[in-house]
Amino acid sequence: MANVISDETMEYVGILAKLELSDEEKEAAKKDMESMLDYIDKLNELDTSNVEPMSHVFPVKNVFREDVVENGDGGEETLANAPERRDRAFVVPMTVEG
Amino acid sequence: MNLLSLTAVELGKKIKAHEVTVEEATRAALDAIHKKEDKINSFVTVDEEGALARAKEVQKGIDDGTYTGPLAGVPVAIKDNMCTKGLLTTCSSKILYNFLPTYTAEAVINLEKAGAVIIGKTNMDEFAMGSTTETSAFGATKNPWNTEHVPGGSSGGSCAAVAAEECYYALGSDTGGSIRQPSSFCGVTGIKPTYGTVSRYGLIAYGSSLDQIGPVAKDVTDCATILEIITSYDKKDSTSVKREDTDFTSALVDDVKGMKIGIPRDYLGEGLDPEVKDAILAAAKKLEEKGAIVEEFDLSLVEYAIPAYYVIAAAEASSNLARFDGVKYGYRTEQYEGLHNMYKKSRSEGFGPEVKRRIMLGSFVLSSGYYDAYYLKALRTKALIKQAFDKAFAKYDVIIGPAAPTTAPKLGESLSDPLKMYLGDVYTVSVNLAGLPGITVPCGQDSKGLPIGLQLIGDCFKEKNIIRAAYSFEQTREYKHSPVAEA
Amino acid sequence: MTKEYETVIGLEVHVELATKTKIFCACSTAFGSAPNTHTCPVCTGMPGSLPVLNKKVVEYAMAVGVATNCEINQYSKFDRKNYFYPDNPQNYQISQLYLPICHDGGVEIETAAGKKTVGIHEIHMEEDAGKLVHDDWEDVSLVDYNRSGVPLIEIVSEPDMRSADEVIAYLEKLRMIIQYLGASDCKMQEGSMRADVNLSVREKGAEQFGTRTEMKNIGSFKAIARAIEAETARQIDIIESGEKVVQETRRWNDEQGYSYAMRSKEDAQDYRYFPEPDLVPIVISDEWLQQIKDNQPELRDEKLARYESEFGLPEYDAQILTSEKKLADLFEATTKLCEKPKKVSNWLMGETMRLLKEHEMDAADLKFSPANLAKLIEMTEAGTINGSVAKEVFEQIFASDVDPESYVEEHGLKSDNDEDALRATIEQIVKDNPQSVEDYHNGKEKAIGFLVGQTMKATKGKANPGIVNKILKEIL
């Protein structure tokens, strides 16, 4: 039951993950992914039809904050590591076309 | 006197007794680092200036009674995935090569409140993804027992720094074994606490539902002491658990009489190195001799833990690491055309191969049409694994086994076959999936002289059981200093 | 023969909640500060930061759910919606997909076509994104995270609307409910209420829905009506020409009056939702839900009925007064003080509305206090000031909430109610204007008006016209 990952899938996942792999990397990543998925398919041996998916291991619930302002002007700290900034804002390539 | 051969608690006592100053202890660690780093490479950043300034401040605090705890004045190394205000925090990744956090992780703040002196940030697998500390963008860390071997990972820098005696203790983090496995490979002791025990605020996330910070040190006493300090209920971490039984040092009792200990037969089967197996069974025997009731049992589902773990961890990682995009901090590529090209180039150049591999896998398993088959299936498997442990802990106080199937492999052997590397996590990942506490203590060496660790697993919130059992076992043998430590 | 088509519309309405702090951190939600002022590690996606849920957000969401007849999910969770965009600092938005807080509700609307119920599929909580400002000259965008993490609820309707009229009636209805709850000010212009329009057309009588498009973030009711009209026409054109409508997201350009597809290879629209591991489930107890229900304020429909029954207001008055929560609040508070509901209603519907219009203001911007309006009404009723003075004083109240008593005092505007003095003045005027007196006696009623006018002139407007009339008639 070997998984086969197409080039299109790799391309698509690259768009989702915002990663651009070189051809060489892509080939290797494809093989790795295939063998990982083959291995992951082992989970299908388990009958989990009556099992609820468990995202939290403990039954923790209702962790809340009260609606009280505690933070002051965080601008300088927020921008302290910016690769590119102008005054009080981050700078990115234009996000809208034309 | 070689200060670095002391445990953290021993040093803390000497500082309190004014036999050693904080500055002497700090300088000794810095000197050791200068001497050994060429060989070991366990640090990404050494904060010489900051540590010496802080040493003076802490000394004053000790003298005026501000710091009275057992570890006041003892220098510590922090894994480089915990934010430290104003001190470079890279996750051993190029993408954070210049990142100076504006705040400090809660666990580290807890140490600082107890009078810790931070000497530096330790090397790790990039974003904690790896089992060898070879995926670091700043070079592999070497095993102080044999520098041709890996220290394990991902907290390899923390464990190697303790084993090489470049620092007195360290903090690591454990997502799928990242404290317990390198502790085993480096012959030191490390605890992965129950999920929710130590705040994750300021820990740069890999797999949020699995990550926990924990101590790495020479012995169980140190680890229990450190854990007691870093444990806190943190309202900034919604998954933080309010606990009352956090006086872990009260469990440092040499007594396992009547304690019920189970060894999963599934942990002793195929794939386990015979020398490791012998050491684990010998350790079990020692515990039995001390009065514990030890028996083998079938835990079940062991072979499903790794695939479930890799699906969950990769999925969470693909989302957690999306924020590294060249906009707000860290690396941005030099040349780009437009926004998406900037994203792709910054991330592709900033992340190493293992990180990219897991982000790709994680994005794939969450993508449209695959979510149920992979992600939900893994969450259901996780529920079954938790049930299996619940069943086991209805019978046993502690489960013991190896932390890894082998001793530390040679450098370069693991990365060529990722799947094989992943399989090395077989004894550790299920503990993270089930949120359990685990501890590794040294229990022997193989014929090559490489350390073997014994892993003890407890039920949720039952750290005291494993601390007591580990402490009792520890009394049966001497701490062995690594060759690099001795040099 | 041309076919007849029907437009099918569903809305996704985003409402910014009126909390003081953001949904997952203790930063202020205040408007109008310098970029990135209200930011911290959490709302800027700093490595290692973690979200903690603002309880007030859950309570507002529940209140809106209850008021729109939704079922409340007593076990609710957050999920991550993953997509890359610079206004989204973590590159995922914390939202709710699998277990939203409210589901299966609906509200009744009324249009010229009659009454109908618009179903609400679900209401979920999520975080808002930051703001991008574009610099065409430098070809860059500037990112400000002040709005990042401001709490939103998204109200997803069923595809139950068939016209722009119904859409606007539905939006008005939601706005009114949410404003009355105090959960949001729902100002479309300021972006605290935004709507995405899902629209398809089908032949009248067809069972199946056509392929829908989604138009994002349209900024006003008028723009929504225009966008619906244009999109309906566009889709009919496509179908008539034998082609197929493509399911896509479109952006409406209101100035130019057309929409364009937001298609990009880089927008895969595959959000890879999964449960947010950093937040724990919300479990709503029966007690908590009951408490929210018990604390629901009176909503518009109830108020409307009560204004007619309790205060005896005409339906028209009640409609207008309840159309804005601020007006209703002013009405009730003022009436409580002076116990003259119709007079209060007249001031609010007359002068207040006139001045709002004149100053191009919203009722929400009204600043004057009920106490001052109540005093003004009492003074007018008591004859302390006359009607035209009252209007003059009200302008001052409207502008700067002055105390009418001291204002009248300071400016000497009190009506002259000293009847003896007034009588003397009037006697003099009667004596000076024999022609008018004669006209009056000859049956020219209007002549009395001239005499009143003369009296007012002589008293510089301070005389009470009613009293002047009375005295004049006695003398004549």
PDB file of N, CA and C in Angstrom, chain A residues 3 9-10 13 15-21 25 32-33 36-37 39-43 45-46 48 51-55 57-58 63 77 81-84 90-93 95, chain B residues 99-100 102 194-195 238 301 303-304 306 310-311 326-329 332 336 339-340 347-348 356-357 360 363-364 374 377 379-383 386 419 422-423 433-434 460:
ATOM      1  N   ASN A   3       2.360   4.724  -0.652  1.00  0.00           N
ATOM      2  CA  ASN A   3       1.866   6.056  -1.002  1.00  0.00           C
ATOM      3  C   ASN A   3       2.711   6.644  -2.120  1.00  0.00           C
ATOM      4  N   THR A   9       1.246  17.515  -6.011  1.00  0.00           N
ATOM      5  CA  THR A   9       0.986  17.565  -4.569  1.00  0.00           C
ATOM      6  C   THR A   9       2.119  18.288  -3.858  1.00  0.00           C
ATOM      7  N   MET A  10       3.340  17.972  -4.241  1.00  0.00           N
ATOM      8  CA  MET A  10       4.488  18.634  -3.608  1.00  0.00           C
ATOM      9  C   MET A  10       4.416  20.144  -3.855  1.00  0.00           C
ATOM     10  N   VAL A  13       1.564  21.546  -1.640  1.00  0.00           N
ATOM     11  CA  VAL A  13       1.942  21.629  -0.224  1.00  0.00           C
ATOM     12  C   VAL A  13       2.960  22.759  -0.036  1.00  0.00           C
ATOM     13  N   ILE A  15       2.971  25.529  -1.638  1.00  0.00           N
ATOM     14  CA  ILE A  15       2.194  26.781  -1.589  1.00  0.00           C
ATOM     15  C   ILE A  15       1.573  26.962  -0.213  1.00  0.00           C
ATOM     16  N   LEU A  16       1.013  25.886   0.313  1.00  0.00           N
ATOM     17  CA  LEU A  16       0.399  25.971   1.650  1.00  0.00           C
ATOM     18  C   LEU A  16       1.435  26.345   2.710  1.00  0.00           C
ATOM     19  N   ALA A  17       2.593  25.708   2.629  1.00  0.00           N
ATOM     20  CA  ALA A  17       3.606  25.866   3.681  1.00  0.00           C
ATOM     21  C   ALA A  17       4.546  27.028   3.397  1.00  0.00           C
ATOM     22  N   LYS A  18       4.379  27.679   2.240  1.00  0.00           N
ATOM     23  CA  LYS A  18       5.286  28.744   1.800  1.00  0.00           C
ATOM     24  C   LYS A  18       6.736  28.270   1.877  1.00  0.00           C
ATOM     25  N   LEU A  19       6.981  27.164   1.206  1.00  0.00           N
ATOM     26  CA  LEU A  19       8.336  26.649   1.080  1.00  0.00           C
ATOM     27  C   LEU A  19       8.602  26.394  -0.392  1.00  0.00           C
ATOM     28  N   GLU A  20       9.808  26.744  -0.790  1.00  0.00           N
ATOM     29  CA  GLU A  20      10.179  26.548  -2.183  1.00  0.00           C
ATOM     30  C   GLU A  20      11.388  25.628  -2.167  1.00  0.00           C
ATOM     31  N   LEU A  21      11.176  24.386  -2.540  1.00  0.00           N
ATOM     32  CA  LEU A  21      12.282  23.440  -2.471  1.00  0.00           C
ATOM     33  C   LEU A  21      12.989  23.377  -3.818  1.00  0.00           C
ATOM     34  N   GLU A  25      15.969  18.893  -3.456  1.00  0.00           N
ATOM     35  CA  GLU A  25      15.271  18.817  -2.175  1.00  0.00           C
ATOM     36  C   GLU A  25      13.884  18.209  -2.356  1.00  0.00           C
ATOM     37  N   ASP A  32      10.849  10.991   1.257  1.00  0.00           N
ATOM     38  CA  ASP A  32      10.671  10.957   2.719  1.00  0.00           C
ATOM     39  C   ASP A  32       9.199  10.927   3.074  1.00  0.00           C
ATOM     40  N   MET A  33       8.454  11.767   2.382  1.00  0.00           N
ATOM     41  CA  MET A  33       7.026  11.878   2.691  1.00  0.00           C
ATOM     42  C   MET A  33       6.349  10.554   2.375  1.00  0.00           C
ATOM     43  N   MET A  36       7.259   8.086   5.045  1.00  0.00           N
ATOM     44  CA  MET A  36       6.588   8.441   6.304  1.00  0.00           C
ATOM     45  C   MET A  36       5.109   8.073   6.248  1.00  0.00           C
ATOM     46  N   LEU A  37       4.480   8.392   5.115  1.00  0.00           N
ATOM     47  CA  LEU A  37       3.042   8.101   5.004  1.00  0.00           C
ATOM     48  C   LEU A  37       2.792   6.597   5.000  1.00  0.00           C
ATOM     49  N   TYR A  39       4.482   4.525   6.597  1.00  0.00           N
ATOM     50  CA  TYR A  39       4.629   4.153   7.989  1.00  0.00           C
ATOM     51  C   TYR A  39       3.413   4.588   8.806  1.00  0.00           C
ATOM     52  N   ILE A  40       2.934   5.798   8.519  1.00  0.00           N
ATOM     53  CA  ILE A  40       1.772   6.327   9.240  1.00  0.00           C
ATOM     54  C   ILE A  40       0.526   5.482   8.951  1.00  0.00           C
ATOM     55  N   ASP A  41       0.489   4.921   7.754  1.00  0.00           N
ATOM     56  CA  ASP A  41      -0.665   4.085   7.396  1.00  0.00           C
ATOM     57  C   ASP A  41      -0.835   2.893   8.337  1.00  0.00           C
ATOM     58  N   LYS A  42       0.189   2.601   9.092  1.00  0.00           N
ATOM     59  CA  LYS A  42       0.113   1.560  10.100  1.00  0.00           C
ATOM     60  C   LYS A  42      -1.064   1.818  11.057  1.00  0.00           C
ATOM     61  N   LEU A  43      -1.384   3.090  11.222  1.00  0.00           N
ATOM     62  CA  LEU A  43      -2.481   3.441  12.136  1.00  0.00           C
ATOM     63  C   LEU A  43      -3.806   2.817  11.673  1.00  0.00           C
ATOM     64  N   GLU A  45      -4.382  -0.062  10.923  1.00  0.00           N
ATOM     65  CA  GLU A  45      -4.586  -1.388  11.521  1.00  0.00           C
ATOM     66  C   GLU A  45      -5.488  -1.299  12.755  1.00  0.00           C
ATOM     67  N   LEU A  46      -5.525  -0.093  13.341  1.00  0.00           N
ATOM     68  CA  LEU A  46      -6.281   0.075  14.578  1.00  0.00           C
ATOM     69  C   LEU A  46      -7.734   0.409  14.277  1.00  0.00           C
ATOM     70  N   THR A  48     -10.529   2.425  15.339  1.00  0.00           N
ATOM     71  CA  THR A  48     -10.758   3.578  16.225  1.00  0.00           C
ATOM     72  C   THR A  48     -12.168   4.133  16.046  1.00  0.00           C
ATOM     73  N   VAL A  51     -13.749   5.622  19.065  1.00  0.00           N
ATOM     74  CA  VAL A  51     -12.866   6.422  19.907  1.00  0.00           C
ATOM     75  C   VAL A  51     -12.983   7.892  19.531  1.00  0.00           C
ATOM     76  N   GLU A  52     -13.201   8.724  20.513  1.00  0.00           N
ATOM     77  CA  GLU A  52     -13.232  10.175  20.269  1.00  0.00           C
ATOM     78  C   GLU A  52     -11.811  10.690  20.081  1.00  0.00           C
ATOM     79  N   PRO A  53     -11.592  11.579  19.115  1.00  0.00           N
ATOM     80  CA  PRO A  53     -10.254  12.178  18.969  1.00  0.00           C
ATOM     81  C   PRO A  53      -9.899  12.944  20.247  1.00  0.00           C
ATOM     82  N   MET A  54      -8.670  12.804  20.716  1.00  0.00           N
ATOM     83  CA  MET A  54      -8.273  13.459  21.964  1.00  0.00           C
ATOM     84  C   MET A  54      -7.271  14.562  21.656  1.00  0.00           C
ATOM     85  N   SER A  55      -7.716  15.821  21.802  1.00  0.00           N
ATOM     86  CA  SER A  55      -6.723  16.872  21.570  1.00  0.00           C
ATOM     87  C   SER A  55      -6.052  17.304  22.868  1.00  0.00           C
ATOM     88  N   VAL A  57      -4.989  16.150  26.738  1.00  0.00           N
ATOM     89  CA  VAL A  57      -4.922  14.931  27.553  1.00  0.00           C
ATOM     90  C   VAL A  57      -5.702  15.035  28.849  1.00  0.00           C
ATOM     91  N   PHE A  58      -5.821  16.248  29.386  1.00  0.00           N
ATOM     92  CA  PHE A  58      -6.576  16.389  30.639  1.00  0.00           C
ATOM     93  C   PHE A  58      -7.878  17.121  30.364  1.00  0.00           C
ATOM     94  N   VAL A  63     -10.545  28.343  30.880  1.00  0.00           N
ATOM     95  CA  VAL A  63      -9.466  29.195  31.379  1.00  0.00           C
ATOM     96  C   VAL A  63      -9.685  30.571  30.736  1.00  0.00           C
ATOM     97  N   GLU A  77       8.819  47.571  21.500  1.00  0.00           N
ATOM     98  CA  GLU A  77       9.220  46.173  21.682  1.00  0.00           C
ATOM     99  C   GLU A  77       8.719  45.323  20.518  1.00  0.00           C
ATOM    100  N   ASN A  81      12.555  43.786  16.596  1.00  0.00           N
ATOM    101  CA  ASN A  81      13.244  42.780  15.773  1.00  0.00           C
ATOM    102  C   ASN A  81      12.875  42.853  14.283  1.00  0.00           C
ATOM    103  N   ALA A  82      12.175  43.921  13.886  1.00  0.00           N
ATOM    104  CA  ALA A  82      11.656  43.979  12.519  1.00  0.00           C
ATOM    105  C   ALA A  82      12.784  43.975  11.485  1.00  0.00           C
ATOM    106  N   PRO A  83      12.719  43.086  10.486  1.00  0.00           N
ATOM    107  CA  PRO A  83      13.702  43.122   9.408  1.00  0.00           C
ATOM    108  C   PRO A  83      13.646  44.456   8.655  1.00  0.00           C
ATOM    109  N   GLU A  84      12.442  45.010   8.526  1.00  0.00           N
ATOM    110  CA  GLU A  84      12.306  46.313   7.883  1.00  0.00           C
ATOM    111  C   GLU A  84      11.143  47.045   8.532  1.00  0.00           C
ATOM    112  N   PHE A  90       5.653  47.833  10.434  1.00  0.00           N
ATOM    113  CA  PHE A  90       6.466  46.874   9.698  1.00  0.00           C
ATOM    114  C   PHE A  90       6.300  47.164   8.208  1.00  0.00           C
ATOM    115  N   VAL A  91       7.342  46.885   7.456  1.00  0.00           N
ATOM    116  CA  VAL A  91       7.258  47.087   6.016  1.00  0.00           C
ATOM    117  C   VAL A  91       7.315  45.725   5.327  1.00  0.00           C
ATOM    118  N   VAL A  92       6.357  45.494   4.435  1.00  0.00           N
ATOM    119  CA  VAL A  92       6.339  44.258   3.643  1.00  0.00           C
ATOM    120  C   VAL A  92       6.148  44.630   2.174  1.00  0.00           C
ATOM    121  N   PRO A  93       6.492  43.699   1.274  1.00  0.00           N
ATOM    122  CA  PRO A  93       6.210  43.993  -0.142  1.00  0.00           C
ATOM    123  C   PRO A  93       4.716  44.246  -0.309  1.00  0.00           C
ATOM    124  N   THR A  95       0.994  44.277  -0.774  1.00  0.00           N
ATOM    125  CA  THR A  95       0.152  43.089  -0.684  1.00  0.00           C
ATOM    126  C   THR A  95      -0.972  43.055  -1.707  1.00  0.00           C
TER     127      THR A  95
ATOM    128  N   PHE B  99      17.510  36.987  16.586  1.00  0.00           N
ATOM    129  CA  PHE B  99      16.307  37.302  17.366  1.00  0.00           C
ATOM    130  C   PHE B  99      16.629  37.583  18.833  1.00  0.00           C
ATOM    131  N   LEU B 100      16.280  38.790  19.268  1.00  0.00           N
ATOM    132  CA  LEU B 100      16.461  39.187  20.663  1.00  0.00           C
ATOM    133  C   LEU B 100      15.080  39.325  21.297  1.00  0.00           C
ATOM    134  N   THR B 102      11.886  40.083  23.590  1.00  0.00           N
ATOM    135  CA  THR B 102      11.583  41.255  24.422  1.00  0.00           C
ATOM    136  C   THR B 102      11.003  40.809  25.760  1.00  0.00           C
ATOM    137  N   THR B 194       4.835  16.147  33.955  1.00  0.00           N
ATOM    138  CA  THR B 194       3.468  16.018  33.453  1.00  0.00           C
ATOM    139  C   THR B 194       3.123  17.262  32.632  1.00  0.00           C
ATOM    140  N   TYR B 195       2.443  17.066  31.506  1.00  0.00           N
ATOM    141  CA  TYR B 195       2.040  18.204  30.669  1.00  0.00           C
ATOM    142  C   TYR B 195       1.268  19.219  31.532  1.00  0.00           C
ATOM    143  N   SER B 238      -2.739  28.841  29.080  1.00  0.00           N
ATOM    144  CA  SER B 238      -4.063  28.269  29.356  1.00  0.00           C
ATOM    145  C   SER B 238      -3.997  26.775  29.656  1.00  0.00           C
ATOM    146  N   LEU B 301       0.062  -1.368  21.944  1.00  0.00           N
ATOM    147  CA  LEU B 301      -0.005  -0.177  21.090  1.00  0.00           C
ATOM    148  C   LEU B 301       1.329   0.561  20.912  1.00  0.00           C
ATOM    149  N   GLU B 303       3.802   0.196  18.988  1.00  0.00           N
ATOM    150  CA  GLU B 303       4.239   0.486  17.608  1.00  0.00           C
ATOM    151  C   GLU B 303       3.404   1.573  16.932  1.00  0.00           C
ATOM    152  N   TYR B 304       2.296   1.942  17.580  1.00  0.00           N
ATOM    153  CA  TYR B 304       1.462   2.989  16.968  1.00  0.00           C
ATOM    154  C   TYR B 304       1.797   4.391  17.486  1.00  0.00           C
ATOM    155  N   ILE B 306       4.668   6.045  17.469  1.00  0.00           N
ATOM    156  CA  ILE B 306       5.495   6.888  16.595  1.00  0.00           C
ATOM    157  C   ILE B 306       4.701   7.485  15.430  1.00  0.00           C
ATOM    158  N   TYR B 310       4.217  11.484  15.088  1.00  0.00           N
ATOM    159  CA  TYR B 310       4.744  12.298  13.985  1.00  0.00           C
ATOM    160  C   TYR B 310       3.656  13.051  13.238  1.00  0.00           C
ATOM    161  N   VAL B 311       2.462  12.487  13.171  1.00  0.00           N
ATOM    162  CA  VAL B 311       1.360  13.212  12.540  1.00  0.00           C
ATOM    163  C   VAL B 311       1.001  14.440  13.388  1.00  0.00           C
ATOM    164  N   GLY B 326       9.709  36.337   7.863  1.00  0.00           N
ATOM    165  CA  GLY B 326      10.487  37.484   7.402  1.00  0.00           C
ATOM    166  C   GLY B 326       9.791  38.822   7.552  1.00  0.00           C
ATOM    167  N   VAL B 327       8.690  38.856   8.290  1.00  0.00           N
ATOM    168  CA  VAL B 327       7.958  40.118   8.444  1.00  0.00           C
ATOM    169  C   VAL B 327       8.266  40.799   9.772  1.00  0.00           C
ATOM    170  N   LYS B 328       8.207  40.035  10.864  1.00  0.00           N
ATOM    171  CA  LYS B 328       8.230  40.649  12.200  1.00  0.00           C
ATOM    172  C   LYS B 328       9.561  40.510  12.924  1.00  0.00           C
ATOM    173  N   TYR B 329      10.277  39.453  12.595  1.00  0.00           N
ATOM    174  CA  TYR B 329      11.550  39.194  13.287  1.00  0.00           C
ATOM    175  C   TYR B 329      12.328  38.169  12.478  1.00  0.00           C
ATOM    176  N   ARG B 332      15.129  37.624   6.856  1.00  0.00           N
ATOM    177  CA  ARG B 332      14.396  37.914   5.621  1.00  0.00           C
ATOM    178  C   ARG B 332      15.390  37.817   4.473  1.00  0.00           C
ATOM    179  N   TYR B 336      13.935  39.577  -3.434  1.00  0.00           N
ATOM    180  CA  TYR B 336      12.646  38.927  -3.637  1.00  0.00           C
ATOM    181  C   TYR B 336      11.782  39.784  -4.522  1.00  0.00           C
ATOM    182  N   LEU B 339       5.377  39.698  -2.281  1.00  0.00           N
ATOM    183  CA  LEU B 339       5.153  39.155  -0.939  1.00  0.00           C
ATOM    184  C   LEU B 339       5.390  37.644  -0.851  1.00  0.00           C
ATOM    185  N   HIS B 340       4.737  36.881  -1.730  1.00  0.00           N
ATOM    186  CA  HIS B 340       4.803  35.430  -1.582  1.00  0.00           C
ATOM    187  C   HIS B 340       6.186  34.892  -1.880  1.00  0.00           C
ATOM    188  N   ARG B 347      11.707  31.607   4.121  1.00  0.00           N
ATOM    189  CA  ARG B 347      11.495  30.358   4.851  1.00  0.00           C
ATOM    190  C   ARG B 347      12.363  29.232   4.300  1.00  0.00           C
ATOM    191  N   SER B 348      12.505  29.175   2.987  1.00  0.00           N
ATOM    192  CA  SER B 348      13.294  28.095   2.399  1.00  0.00           C
ATOM    193  C   SER B 348      14.776  28.253   2.721  1.00  0.00           C
ATOM    194  N   LYS B 356      12.021  21.654   7.298  1.00  0.00           N
ATOM    195  CA  LYS B 356      11.185  21.746   6.096  1.00  0.00           C
ATOM    196  C   LYS B 356      10.423  20.444   5.865  1.00  0.00           C
ATOM    197  N   ARG B 357      11.112  19.328   6.099  1.00  0.00           N
ATOM    198  CA  ARG B 357      10.485  18.032   5.922  1.00  0.00           C
ATOM    199  C   ARG B 357       9.251  17.918   6.823  1.00  0.00           C
ATOM    200  N   MET B 360       6.408  20.272   5.743  1.00  0.00           N
ATOM    201  CA  MET B 360       5.720  19.739   4.555  1.00  0.00           C
ATOM    202  C   MET B 360       4.768  18.609   4.973  1.00  0.00           C
ATOM    203  N   SER B 363       1.797  20.063   6.885  1.00  0.00           N
ATOM    204  CA  SER B 363       0.848  20.778   6.023  1.00  0.00           C
ATOM    205  C   SER B 363       0.029  19.781   5.215  1.00  0.00           C
ATOM    206  N   PHE B 364       0.703  18.711   4.787  1.00  0.00           N
ATOM    207  CA  PHE B 364       0.005  17.704   3.988  1.00  0.00           C
ATOM    208  C   PHE B 364      -1.080  16.990   4.797  1.00  0.00           C
ATOM    209  N   TYR B 374      -5.610  11.268   8.559  1.00  0.00           N
ATOM    210  CA  TYR B 374      -4.339  11.329   9.267  1.00  0.00           C
ATOM    211  C   TYR B 374      -4.463  11.975  10.640  1.00  0.00           C
ATOM    212  N   LYS B 377      -7.260  10.530  12.921  1.00  0.00           N
ATOM    213  CA  LYS B 377      -6.867   9.152  13.227  1.00  0.00           C
ATOM    214  C   LYS B 377      -5.775   9.160  14.305  1.00  0.00           C
ATOM    215  N   LEU B 379      -5.253  11.481  16.537  1.00  0.00           N
ATOM    216  CA  LEU B 379      -5.826  11.899  17.827  1.00  0.00           C
ATOM    217  C   LEU B 379      -6.619  10.760  18.483  1.00  0.00           C
ATOM    218  N   ARG B 380      -7.236   9.933  17.654  1.00  0.00           N
ATOM    219  CA  ARG B 380      -7.949   8.769  18.203  1.00  0.00           C
ATOM    220  C   ARG B 380      -6.947   7.744  18.747  1.00  0.00           C
ATOM    221  N   THR B 381      -5.859   7.575  18.019  1.00  0.00           N
ATOM    222  CA  THR B 381      -4.816   6.651  18.484  1.00  0.00           C
ATOM    223  C   THR B 381      -4.245   7.139  19.812  1.00  0.00           C
ATOM    224  N   LYS B 382      -4.052   8.451  19.888  1.00  0.00           N
ATOM    225  CA  LYS B 382      -3.558   9.047  21.126  1.00  0.00           C
ATOM    226  C   LYS B 382      -4.480   8.696  22.291  1.00  0.00           C
ATOM    227  N   ALA B 383      -5.790   8.767  22.055  1.00  0.00           N
ATOM    228  CA  ALA B 383      -6.760   8.420  23.108  1.00  0.00           C
ATOM    229  C   ALA B 383      -6.584   6.965  23.535  1.00  0.00           C
ATOM    230  N   LYS B 386      -3.440   6.609  25.616  1.00  0.00           N
ATOM    231  CA  LYS B 386      -3.700   7.120  26.980  1.00  0.00           C
ATOM    232  C   LYS B 386      -4.448   6.062  27.805  1.00  0.00           C
ATOM    233  N   LEU B 419      13.513   8.056   8.753  1.00  0.00           N
ATOM    234  CA  LEU B 419      12.545   7.146   9.347  1.00  0.00           C
ATOM    235  C   LEU B 419      13.202   6.332  10.461  1.00  0.00           C
ATOM    236  N   TYR B 422      13.501   8.406  13.425  1.00  0.00           N
ATOM    237  CA  TYR B 422      12.221   8.546  14.115  1.00  0.00           C
ATOM    238  C   TYR B 422      11.936   7.306  14.970  1.00  0.00           C
ATOM    239  N   LEU B 423      12.323   6.126  14.450  1.00  0.00           N
ATOM    240  CA  LEU B 423      12.045   4.883  15.172  1.00  0.00           C
ATOM    241  C   LEU B 423      12.792   4.813  16.504  1.00  0.00           C
ATOM    242  N   LEU B 433       2.516  11.831  24.283  1.00  0.00           N
ATOM    243  CA  LEU B 433       1.138  11.735  23.795  1.00  0.00           C
ATOM    244  C   LEU B 433       0.164  11.634  24.968  1.00  0.00           C
ATOM    245  N   ALA B 434       0.571  10.911  26.001  1.00  0.00           N
ATOM    246  CA  ALA B 434      -0.321  10.709  27.146  1.00  0.00           C
ATOM    247  C   ALA B 434      -0.123  11.760  28.224  1.00  0.00           C
ATOM    248  N   CYS B 460       0.052  10.511  35.360  1.00  0.00           N
ATOM    249  CA  CYS B 460      -0.060  11.967  35.370  1.00  0.00           C
ATOM    250  C   CYS B 460      -0.018  12.492  36.799  1.00  0.00           C
TER     251      CYS B 460
END
